[in-house]
Short mmCIF file of C-alpha atoms in Angstrom, two decimals:
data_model
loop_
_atom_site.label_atom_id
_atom_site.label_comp_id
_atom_site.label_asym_id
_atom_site.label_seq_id
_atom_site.Cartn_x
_atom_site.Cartn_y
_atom_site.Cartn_z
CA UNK Z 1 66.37 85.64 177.47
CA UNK Z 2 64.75 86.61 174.01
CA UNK Z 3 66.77 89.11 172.20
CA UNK Z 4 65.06 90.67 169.18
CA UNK Z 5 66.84 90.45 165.42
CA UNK Z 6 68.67 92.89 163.75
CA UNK Z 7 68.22 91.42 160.33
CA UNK Z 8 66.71 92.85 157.85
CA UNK Z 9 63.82 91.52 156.42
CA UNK Z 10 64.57 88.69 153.66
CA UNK Z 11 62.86 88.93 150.07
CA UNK Z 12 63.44 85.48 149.71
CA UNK Z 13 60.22 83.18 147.89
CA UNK Z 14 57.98 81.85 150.54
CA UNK Z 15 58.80 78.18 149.38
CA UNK Z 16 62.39 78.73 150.32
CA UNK Z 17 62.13 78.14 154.01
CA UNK Z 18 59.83 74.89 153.59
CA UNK Z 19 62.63 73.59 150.54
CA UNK Z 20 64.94 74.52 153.49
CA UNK Z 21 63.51 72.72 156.45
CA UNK Z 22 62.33 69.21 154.24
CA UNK Z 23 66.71 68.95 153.95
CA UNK Z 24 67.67 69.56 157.16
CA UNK Z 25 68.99 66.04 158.06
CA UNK Z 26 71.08 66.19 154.97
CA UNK Z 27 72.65 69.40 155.60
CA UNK Z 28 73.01 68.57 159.38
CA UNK Z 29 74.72 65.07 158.31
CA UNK Z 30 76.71 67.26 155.94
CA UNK Z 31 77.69 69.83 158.75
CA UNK Z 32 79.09 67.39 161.03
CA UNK Z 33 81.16 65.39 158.91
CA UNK Z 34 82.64 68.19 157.47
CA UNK Z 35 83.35 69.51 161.72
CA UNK Z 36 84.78 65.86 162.77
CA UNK Z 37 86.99 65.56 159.60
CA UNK Z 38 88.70 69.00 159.81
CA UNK Z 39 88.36 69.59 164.09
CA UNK Z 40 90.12 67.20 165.80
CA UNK Z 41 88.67 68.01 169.01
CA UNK Z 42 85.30 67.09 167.99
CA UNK Z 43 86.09 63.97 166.14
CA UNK Z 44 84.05 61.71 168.59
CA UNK Z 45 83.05 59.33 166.16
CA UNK Z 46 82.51 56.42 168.64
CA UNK Z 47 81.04 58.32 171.39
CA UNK Z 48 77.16 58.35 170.63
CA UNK Z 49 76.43 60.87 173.28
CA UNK Z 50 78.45 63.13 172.27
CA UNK Z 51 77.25 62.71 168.46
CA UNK Z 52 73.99 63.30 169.76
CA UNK Z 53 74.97 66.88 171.73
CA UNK Z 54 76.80 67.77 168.28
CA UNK Z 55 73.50 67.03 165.81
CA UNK Z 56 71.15 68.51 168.28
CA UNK Z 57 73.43 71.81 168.39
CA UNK Z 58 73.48 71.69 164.55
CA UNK Z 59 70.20 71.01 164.01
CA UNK Z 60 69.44 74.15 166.92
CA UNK Z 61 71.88 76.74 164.89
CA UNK Z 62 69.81 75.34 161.34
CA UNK Z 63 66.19 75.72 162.49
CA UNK Z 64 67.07 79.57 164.00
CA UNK Z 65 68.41 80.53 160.78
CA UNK Z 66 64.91 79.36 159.05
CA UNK Z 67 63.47 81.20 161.45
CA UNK Z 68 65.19 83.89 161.38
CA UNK Z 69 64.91 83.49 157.17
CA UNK Z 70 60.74 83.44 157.74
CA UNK Z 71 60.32 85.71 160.44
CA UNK Z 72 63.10 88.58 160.52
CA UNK Z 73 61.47 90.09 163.55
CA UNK Z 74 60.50 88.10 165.65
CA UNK Z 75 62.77 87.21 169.28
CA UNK Z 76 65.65 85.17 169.08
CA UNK Z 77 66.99 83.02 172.72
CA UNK Z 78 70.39 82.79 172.73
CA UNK Z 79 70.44 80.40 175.59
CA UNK Z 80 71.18 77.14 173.70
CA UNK Z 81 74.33 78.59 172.47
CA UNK Z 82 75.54 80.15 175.77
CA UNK Z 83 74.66 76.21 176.84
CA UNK Z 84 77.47 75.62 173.82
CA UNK Z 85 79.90 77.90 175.04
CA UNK Z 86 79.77 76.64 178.64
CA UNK Z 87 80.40 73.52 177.49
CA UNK Z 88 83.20 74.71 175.33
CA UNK Z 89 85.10 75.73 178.98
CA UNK Z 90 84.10 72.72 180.61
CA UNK Z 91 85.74 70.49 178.20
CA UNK Z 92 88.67 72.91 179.05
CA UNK Z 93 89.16 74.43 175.13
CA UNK Z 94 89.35 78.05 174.19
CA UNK Z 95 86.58 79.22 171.22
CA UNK Z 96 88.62 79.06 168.14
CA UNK Z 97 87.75 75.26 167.37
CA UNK Z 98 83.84 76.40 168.03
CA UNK Z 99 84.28 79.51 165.77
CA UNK Z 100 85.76 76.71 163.29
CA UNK Z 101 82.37 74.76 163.17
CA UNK Z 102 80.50 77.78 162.78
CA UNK Z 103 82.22 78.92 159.67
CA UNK Z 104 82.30 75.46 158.41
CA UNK Z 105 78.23 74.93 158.89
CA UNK Z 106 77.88 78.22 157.40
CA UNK Z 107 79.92 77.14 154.16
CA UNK Z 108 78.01 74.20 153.97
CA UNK Z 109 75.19 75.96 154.34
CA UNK Z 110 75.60 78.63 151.54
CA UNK Z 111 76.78 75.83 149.50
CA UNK Z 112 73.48 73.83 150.15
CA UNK Z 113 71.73 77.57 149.19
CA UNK Z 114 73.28 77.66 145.99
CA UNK Z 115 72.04 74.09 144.29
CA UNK Z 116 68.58 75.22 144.86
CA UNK Z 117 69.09 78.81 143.81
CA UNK Z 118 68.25 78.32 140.14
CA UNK Z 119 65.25 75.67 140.63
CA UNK Z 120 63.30 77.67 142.89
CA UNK Z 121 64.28 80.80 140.73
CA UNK Z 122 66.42 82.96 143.73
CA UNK Z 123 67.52 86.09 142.29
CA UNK Z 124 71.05 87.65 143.02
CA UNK Z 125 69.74 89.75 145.71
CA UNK Z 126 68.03 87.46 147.15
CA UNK Z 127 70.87 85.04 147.10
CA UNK Z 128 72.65 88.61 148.81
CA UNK Z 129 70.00 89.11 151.41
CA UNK Z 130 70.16 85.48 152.59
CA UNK Z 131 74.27 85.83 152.49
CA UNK Z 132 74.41 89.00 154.75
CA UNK Z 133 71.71 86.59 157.03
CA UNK Z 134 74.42 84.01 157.54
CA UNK Z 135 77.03 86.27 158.73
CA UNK Z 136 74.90 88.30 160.82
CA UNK Z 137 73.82 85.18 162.75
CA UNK Z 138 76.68 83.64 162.79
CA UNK Z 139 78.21 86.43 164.39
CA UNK Z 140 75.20 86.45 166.80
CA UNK Z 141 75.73 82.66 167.70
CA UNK Z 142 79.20 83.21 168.29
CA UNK Z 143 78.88 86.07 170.66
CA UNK Z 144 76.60 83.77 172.55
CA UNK Z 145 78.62 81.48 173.01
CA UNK Z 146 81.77 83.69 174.51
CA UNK Z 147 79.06 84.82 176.95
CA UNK Z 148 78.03 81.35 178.40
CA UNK Z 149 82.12 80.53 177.68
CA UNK Z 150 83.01 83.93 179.94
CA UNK Z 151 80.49 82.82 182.47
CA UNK Z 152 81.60 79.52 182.62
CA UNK Z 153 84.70 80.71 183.16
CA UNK Z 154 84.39 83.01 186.04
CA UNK Z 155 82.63 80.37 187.93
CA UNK Z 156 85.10 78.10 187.74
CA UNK Z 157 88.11 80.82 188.48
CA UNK Z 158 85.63 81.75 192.16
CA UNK Z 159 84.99 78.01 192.46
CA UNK Z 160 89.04 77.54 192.50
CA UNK Z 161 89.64 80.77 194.57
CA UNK Z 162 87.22 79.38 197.10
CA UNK Z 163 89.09 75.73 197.36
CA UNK Z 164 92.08 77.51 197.23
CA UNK Z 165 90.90 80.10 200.58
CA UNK Z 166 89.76 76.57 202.18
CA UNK Z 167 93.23 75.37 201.09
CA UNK Z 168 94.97 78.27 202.95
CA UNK Z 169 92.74 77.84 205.62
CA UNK Z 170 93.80 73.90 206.39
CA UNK Z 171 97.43 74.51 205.96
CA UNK Z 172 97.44 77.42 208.45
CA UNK Z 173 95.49 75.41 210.92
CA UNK Z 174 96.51 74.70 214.34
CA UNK Z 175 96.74 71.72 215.16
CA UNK Z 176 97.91 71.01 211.48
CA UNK Z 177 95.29 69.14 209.25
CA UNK Z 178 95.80 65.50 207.94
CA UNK Z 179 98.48 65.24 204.83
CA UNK Z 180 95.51 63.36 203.06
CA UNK Z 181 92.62 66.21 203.24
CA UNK Z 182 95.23 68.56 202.30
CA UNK Z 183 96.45 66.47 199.45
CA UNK Z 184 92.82 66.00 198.61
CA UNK Z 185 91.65 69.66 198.91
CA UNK Z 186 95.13 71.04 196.84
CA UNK Z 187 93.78 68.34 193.79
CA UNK Z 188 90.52 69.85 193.88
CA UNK Z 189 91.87 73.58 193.89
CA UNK Z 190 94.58 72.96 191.04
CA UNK Z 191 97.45 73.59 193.56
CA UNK Z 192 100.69 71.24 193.58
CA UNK Z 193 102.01 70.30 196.83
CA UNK Z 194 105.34 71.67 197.12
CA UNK Z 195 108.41 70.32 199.53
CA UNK Z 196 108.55 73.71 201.25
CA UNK Z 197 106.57 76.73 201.47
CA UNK Z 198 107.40 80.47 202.97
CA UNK Z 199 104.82 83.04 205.00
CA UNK Z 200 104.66 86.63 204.12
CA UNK Z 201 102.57 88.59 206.62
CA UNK Z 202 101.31 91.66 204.98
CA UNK Z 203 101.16 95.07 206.84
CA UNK Z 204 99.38 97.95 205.15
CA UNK Z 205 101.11 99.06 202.31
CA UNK Z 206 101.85 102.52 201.82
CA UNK Z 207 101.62 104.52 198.98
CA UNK Z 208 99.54 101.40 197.35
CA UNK Z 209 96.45 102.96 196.52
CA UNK Z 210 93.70 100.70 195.42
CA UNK Z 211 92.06 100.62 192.13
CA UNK Z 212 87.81 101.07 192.05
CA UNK Z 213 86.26 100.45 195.33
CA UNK Z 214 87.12 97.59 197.73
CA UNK Z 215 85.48 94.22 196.44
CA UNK Z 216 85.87 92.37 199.98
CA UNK Z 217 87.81 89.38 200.52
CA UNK Z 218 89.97 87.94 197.72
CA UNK Z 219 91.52 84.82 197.23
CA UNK Z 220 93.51 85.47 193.97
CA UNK Z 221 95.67 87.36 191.76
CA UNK Z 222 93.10 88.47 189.62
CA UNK Z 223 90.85 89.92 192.20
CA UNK Z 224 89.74 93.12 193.00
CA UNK Z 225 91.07 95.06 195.82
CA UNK Z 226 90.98 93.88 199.64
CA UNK Z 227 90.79 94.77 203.21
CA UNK Z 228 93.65 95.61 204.91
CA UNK Z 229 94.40 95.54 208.33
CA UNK Z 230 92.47 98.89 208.95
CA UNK Z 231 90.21 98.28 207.00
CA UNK Z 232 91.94 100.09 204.04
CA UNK Z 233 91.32 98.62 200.90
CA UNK Z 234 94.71 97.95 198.40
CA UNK Z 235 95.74 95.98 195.25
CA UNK Z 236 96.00 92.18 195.22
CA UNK Z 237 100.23 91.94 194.65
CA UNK Z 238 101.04 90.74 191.38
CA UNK Z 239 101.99 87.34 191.87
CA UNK Z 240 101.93 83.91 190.16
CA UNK Z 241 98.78 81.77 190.61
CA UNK Z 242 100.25 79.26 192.67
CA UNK Z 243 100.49 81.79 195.56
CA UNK Z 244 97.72 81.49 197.80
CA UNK Z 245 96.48 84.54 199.12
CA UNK Z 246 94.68 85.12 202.51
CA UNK Z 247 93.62 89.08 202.66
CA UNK Z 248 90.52 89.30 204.67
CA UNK Z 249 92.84 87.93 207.47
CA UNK Z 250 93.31 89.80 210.73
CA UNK Z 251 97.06 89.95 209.34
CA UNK Z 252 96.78 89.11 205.57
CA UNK Z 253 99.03 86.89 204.52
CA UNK Z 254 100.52 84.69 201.25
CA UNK Z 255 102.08 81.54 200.99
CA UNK Z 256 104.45 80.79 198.56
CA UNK Z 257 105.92 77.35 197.42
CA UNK Z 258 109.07 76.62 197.34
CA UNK Z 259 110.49 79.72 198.37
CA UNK Z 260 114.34 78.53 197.94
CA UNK Z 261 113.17 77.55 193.99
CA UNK Z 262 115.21 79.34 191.09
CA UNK Z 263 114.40 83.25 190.94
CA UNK Z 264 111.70 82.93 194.00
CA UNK Z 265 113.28 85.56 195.68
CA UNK Z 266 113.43 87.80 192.88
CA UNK Z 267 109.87 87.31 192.01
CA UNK Z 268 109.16 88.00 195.57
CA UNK Z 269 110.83 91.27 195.69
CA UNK Z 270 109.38 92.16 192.41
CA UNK Z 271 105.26 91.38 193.38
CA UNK Z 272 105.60 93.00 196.81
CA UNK Z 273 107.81 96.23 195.97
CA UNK Z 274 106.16 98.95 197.88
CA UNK Z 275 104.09 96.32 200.62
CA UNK Z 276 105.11 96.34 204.13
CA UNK Z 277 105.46 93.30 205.72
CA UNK Z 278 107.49 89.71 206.61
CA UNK Z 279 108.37 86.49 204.85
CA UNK Z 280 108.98 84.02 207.64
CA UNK Z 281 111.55 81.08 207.25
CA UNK Z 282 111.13 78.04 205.15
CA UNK Z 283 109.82 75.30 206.43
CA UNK Z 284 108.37 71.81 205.33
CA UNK Z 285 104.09 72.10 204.21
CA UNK Z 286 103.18 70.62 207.66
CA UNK Z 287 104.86 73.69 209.37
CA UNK Z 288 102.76 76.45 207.43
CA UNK Z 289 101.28 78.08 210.64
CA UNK Z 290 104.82 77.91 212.08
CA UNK Z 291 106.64 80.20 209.23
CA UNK Z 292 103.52 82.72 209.66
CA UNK Z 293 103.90 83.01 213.67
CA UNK Z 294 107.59 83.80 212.90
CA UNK Z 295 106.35 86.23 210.00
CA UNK Z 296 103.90 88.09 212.36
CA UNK Z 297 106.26 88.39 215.08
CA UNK Z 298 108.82 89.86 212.52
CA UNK Z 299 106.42 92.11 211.26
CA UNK Z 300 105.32 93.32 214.88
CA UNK Z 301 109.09 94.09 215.14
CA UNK Z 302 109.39 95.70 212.36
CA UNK Z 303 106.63 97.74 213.07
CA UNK Z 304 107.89 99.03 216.21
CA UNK Z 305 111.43 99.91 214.05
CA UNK Z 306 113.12 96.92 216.11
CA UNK Z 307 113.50 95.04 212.30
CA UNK Z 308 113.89 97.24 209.58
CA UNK Z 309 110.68 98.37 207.41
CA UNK Z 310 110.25 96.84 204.11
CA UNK Z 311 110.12 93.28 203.56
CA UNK Z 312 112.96 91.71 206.29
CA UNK Z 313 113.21 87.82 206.20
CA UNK Z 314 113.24 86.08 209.26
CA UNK Z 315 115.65 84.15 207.64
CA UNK Z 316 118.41 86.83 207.88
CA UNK Z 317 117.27 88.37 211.53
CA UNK Z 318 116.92 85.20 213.62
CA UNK Z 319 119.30 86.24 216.51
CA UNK Z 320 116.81 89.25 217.14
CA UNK Z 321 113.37 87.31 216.38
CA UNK Z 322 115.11 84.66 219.47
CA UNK Z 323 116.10 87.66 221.76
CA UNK Z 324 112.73 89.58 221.47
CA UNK Z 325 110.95 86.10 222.04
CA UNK Z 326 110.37 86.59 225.41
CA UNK Z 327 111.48 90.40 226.50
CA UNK Z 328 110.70 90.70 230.10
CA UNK Z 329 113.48 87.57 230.51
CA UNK Z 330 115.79 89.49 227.92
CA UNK Z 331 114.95 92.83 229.68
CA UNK Z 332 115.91 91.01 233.45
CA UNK Z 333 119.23 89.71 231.91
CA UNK Z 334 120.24 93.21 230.74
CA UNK Z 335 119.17 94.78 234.05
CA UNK Z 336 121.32 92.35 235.66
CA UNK Z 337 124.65 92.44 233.28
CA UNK Z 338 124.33 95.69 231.95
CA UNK Z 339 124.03 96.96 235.88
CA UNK Z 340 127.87 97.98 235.92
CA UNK Z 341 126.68 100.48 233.30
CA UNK Z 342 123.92 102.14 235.00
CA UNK Z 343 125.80 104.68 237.14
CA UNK Z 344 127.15 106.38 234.23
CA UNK Z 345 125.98 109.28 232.19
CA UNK Z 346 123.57 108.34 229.21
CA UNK Z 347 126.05 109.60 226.70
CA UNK Z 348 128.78 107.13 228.87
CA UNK Z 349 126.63 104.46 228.13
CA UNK Z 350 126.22 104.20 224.78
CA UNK Z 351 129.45 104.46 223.69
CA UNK Z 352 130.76 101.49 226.14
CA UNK Z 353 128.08 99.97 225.54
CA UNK Z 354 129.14 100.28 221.52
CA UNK Z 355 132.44 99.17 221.95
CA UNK Z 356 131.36 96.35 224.11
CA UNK Z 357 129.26 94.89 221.61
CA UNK Z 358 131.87 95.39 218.82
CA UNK Z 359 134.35 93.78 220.97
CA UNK Z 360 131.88 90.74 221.53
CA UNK Z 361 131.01 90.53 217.95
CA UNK Z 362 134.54 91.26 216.23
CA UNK Z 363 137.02 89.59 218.44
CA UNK Z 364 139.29 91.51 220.68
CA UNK Z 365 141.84 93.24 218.72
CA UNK Z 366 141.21 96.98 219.40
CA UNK Z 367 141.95 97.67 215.35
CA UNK Z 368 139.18 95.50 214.49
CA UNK Z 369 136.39 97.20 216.45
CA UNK Z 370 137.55 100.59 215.69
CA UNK Z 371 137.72 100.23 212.32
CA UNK Z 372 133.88 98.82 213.19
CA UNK Z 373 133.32 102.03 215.19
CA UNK Z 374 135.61 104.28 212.80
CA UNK Z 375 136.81 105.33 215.36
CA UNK Z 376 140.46 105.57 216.30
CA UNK Z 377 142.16 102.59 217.88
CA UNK Z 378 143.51 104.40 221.24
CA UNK Z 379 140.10 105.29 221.63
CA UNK Z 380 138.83 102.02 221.56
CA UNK Z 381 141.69 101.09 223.85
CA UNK Z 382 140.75 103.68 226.54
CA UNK Z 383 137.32 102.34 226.46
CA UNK Z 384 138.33 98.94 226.89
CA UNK Z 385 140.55 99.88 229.82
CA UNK Z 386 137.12 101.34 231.41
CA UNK Z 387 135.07 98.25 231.14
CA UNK Z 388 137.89 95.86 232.35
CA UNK Z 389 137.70 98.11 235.43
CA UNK Z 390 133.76 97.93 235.32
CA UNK Z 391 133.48 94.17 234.94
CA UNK Z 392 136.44 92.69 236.09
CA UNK Z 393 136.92 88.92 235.42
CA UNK Z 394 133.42 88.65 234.35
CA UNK Z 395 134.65 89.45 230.51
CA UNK Z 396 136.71 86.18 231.11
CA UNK Z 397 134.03 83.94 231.19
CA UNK Z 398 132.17 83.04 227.92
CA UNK Z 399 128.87 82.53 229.89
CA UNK Z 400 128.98 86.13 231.13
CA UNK Z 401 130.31 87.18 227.23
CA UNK Z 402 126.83 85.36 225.74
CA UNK Z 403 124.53 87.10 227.91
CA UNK Z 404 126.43 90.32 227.49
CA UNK Z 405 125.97 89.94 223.45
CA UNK Z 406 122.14 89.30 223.94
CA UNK Z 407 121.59 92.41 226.21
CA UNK Z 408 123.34 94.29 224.09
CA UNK Z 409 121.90 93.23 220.40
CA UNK Z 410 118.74 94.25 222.48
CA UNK Z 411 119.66 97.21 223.61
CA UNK Z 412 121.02 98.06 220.14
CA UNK Z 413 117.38 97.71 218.56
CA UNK Z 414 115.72 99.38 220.93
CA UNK Z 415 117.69 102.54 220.99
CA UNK Z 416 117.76 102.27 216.90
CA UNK Z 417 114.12 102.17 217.46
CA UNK Z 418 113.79 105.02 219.87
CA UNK Z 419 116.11 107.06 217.43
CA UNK Z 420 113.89 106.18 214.71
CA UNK Z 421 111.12 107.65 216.68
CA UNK Z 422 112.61 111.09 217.40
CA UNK Z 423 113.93 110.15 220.70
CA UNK Z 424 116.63 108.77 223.08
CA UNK Z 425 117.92 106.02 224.70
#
């Protein structure tokens, strides 16, 4: 696209600009020596293709000037120097050796202006008028260049966010995708295989209130907001790159790499403070889809105030994840050995069903469990008495004890869950 000129119009001779243009070779030759001995990122000497790129962007940045020299007003296209900057980020370099060259061809360039200054009779302000030129195009070719650079840029970042979604995608396939197209896909998206990698599944955060409307799916850490599960839309955690993010999931998720690594946890607890949700256990790459199924049935629990609310690891709630596995088999066990319980009062219930557990869990020393109870030890003892008379020899036999503990722990987090909700168990 033509953009019009804001120089002002030069009162420079009318042979100036044909002087100008008959030297052009020189002053290009000049230009890119002087770039290749003082860049080292464009000292190419023995790659002729690239030589060729660098004279015809030379030779581009000297004819606009003339032109801009003879006619002030007319349009300028700053395409050929987006094309530069483009090619600045796909040679992976930041601007400041461009902005280099620039200020070294415009040196060379005043310094070519000033040996024919006195033959063709340039005045001071001409010699002014043709200065302020320089700058203001060279300022002009460098902002065109960090717009093609910027562009570049982005396109690459959504390019990588989109590998890295397909990424996600393989490793949370079922059944699991071949070690070589995931070793292939994780070059092309920048993403280093790691030994192990951890699940989060993501609930809807609360009190995370999104910034600017919702952008749709994301992919990254630098993205807009996403959908959640209601179709709320919320921040993208701050995390580091090498998390890959699945949001527009049914149950958006993350994976992070090597989740036992040096200060994981931390950084963890840091990027997600104030999310809702599950990290799943650690598992080799392979097992991806199995660490989120354990993540999404912690969250589901945690939901429903079984786990606690937050961010609970499966890692440290296993027992409960195993015992809610299957509930209608956990729910006939506890009909069947908490059935010596049932004829008493609800009240009567819980509290030998209390001391039962602690007893289980603590060992059988009535000081023990009622210092777990705090409550006081004949008490415990008097309870203890009861259920010796409810169960008999059953408590004898560590078959009966094991199924006791798991209808209990069950029982425990439902009523904790029922409390939570207002009500009783």
């Amino acid at each position: 696209m033509a953009i019009r000129s804001d120089v002002r119009e030069s009162r420079a001779p009318a042979g100036l600009v044909k002087t100008l243009r008959s030297g052009i070779g020189r002053v290009s030759e000049e230009v890119i020596e002087e770039i290749q001995n003082r860049i080292p990122e464009y000292a190419r000497r023995e790659d002729e293709l690239y030589i060729k790129v660098l004279r015809t962007a030379v030779e581009q940045a000297i004819e606009g000037f003339l032109d801009r020299v003879e006619s002030p007003d007319a349009a300028w296209d700053p395409e050929p120097f987006r094309m530069v900057g483009k090619g600045e980020a796909a040679e992976g370099r930041n601007l400041e050796p461009l902005q280099t060259a620039l200020r070294l061809g415009a040196r060379v360039g005043w310094r070519r202006l000033t040996e024919i200054a006195d033959p063709l009779g340039l005045s001071p302000q001409c010699l002014y008028d043709l200065g302020e030129t320089i700058f203001v195009y060279l300022d002009q070719l460098a902002d065109a260049a960090a717009e093609g650079f910027e562009e570049a840029r982005a396109r690459a970042a959504g390019e990588i966010e989109r590998r890295r979604g397909r990424l996600l995608d393989l490793l949370l396939s079922q059944p699991a995708a071949s070690p070589d197209a995931i070793a292939d896909l994780a070059k092309a998206a920048g993403w280093r295989l790691p030994r192990t990698v951890a699940c989060v599944a993501l609930d809807d955060p609360p009190g995370v209130p999104a910034q600017g409307p919702t952008q749709g799916p994301t992919q990254g850490p630098t993205q807009g907001p996403a959908q959640g599960r209601r179709g709320t839309a919320y921040r993208m955690p701050a995390l580091p790159p090498d998390v890959l993010a699945g949001l527009e999931r049914t149950t958006p998720c993350l994976l992070v790499p090597d989740p036992s690594g040096p200060g994981q946890a931390q950084m963890l607890e840091h990027g997600l403070r104030g999310y809702w949700g599950a990290i799943g256990p650690a598992v080799p790459l392979a097992a991806a889809a199995t660490s989120l199924r354990w993540a999404r049935e912690a969250l589901e629990l945690s939901r429903r105030g079984v786990l606690p609310r937050g961010l609970p690891r499966c890692e440290e709630h296993m027992a409960t994840l195993v015992v809610f596995k299957d509930e209608e088999l956990v729910n006939a066990l506890a009909e069947t050995r908490l059935a010596p319980l049932a004829h008493l009062r609800p009240t009567q219930q819980d509290r030998l069903a209390e001391t039962l557990l602690a007893w289980l869990r603590y060992g059988r020393g009535a000081g023990e469990v009622a210092a777990r109870l705090h409550v006081h030890p004949q008490t415990v003892r008097y309870r203890l008495r009861q259920l010796e008379e409810l169960y008999g020899d059953q408590l004898a036999d560590p078959d009966v004890r094991f199924e006791l503990e798991i209808a209990l722990r069950a029982r425990q987090a439902v009523n904790r869950t029922f409390r939570g909700a207002g009500g009783r168990a």
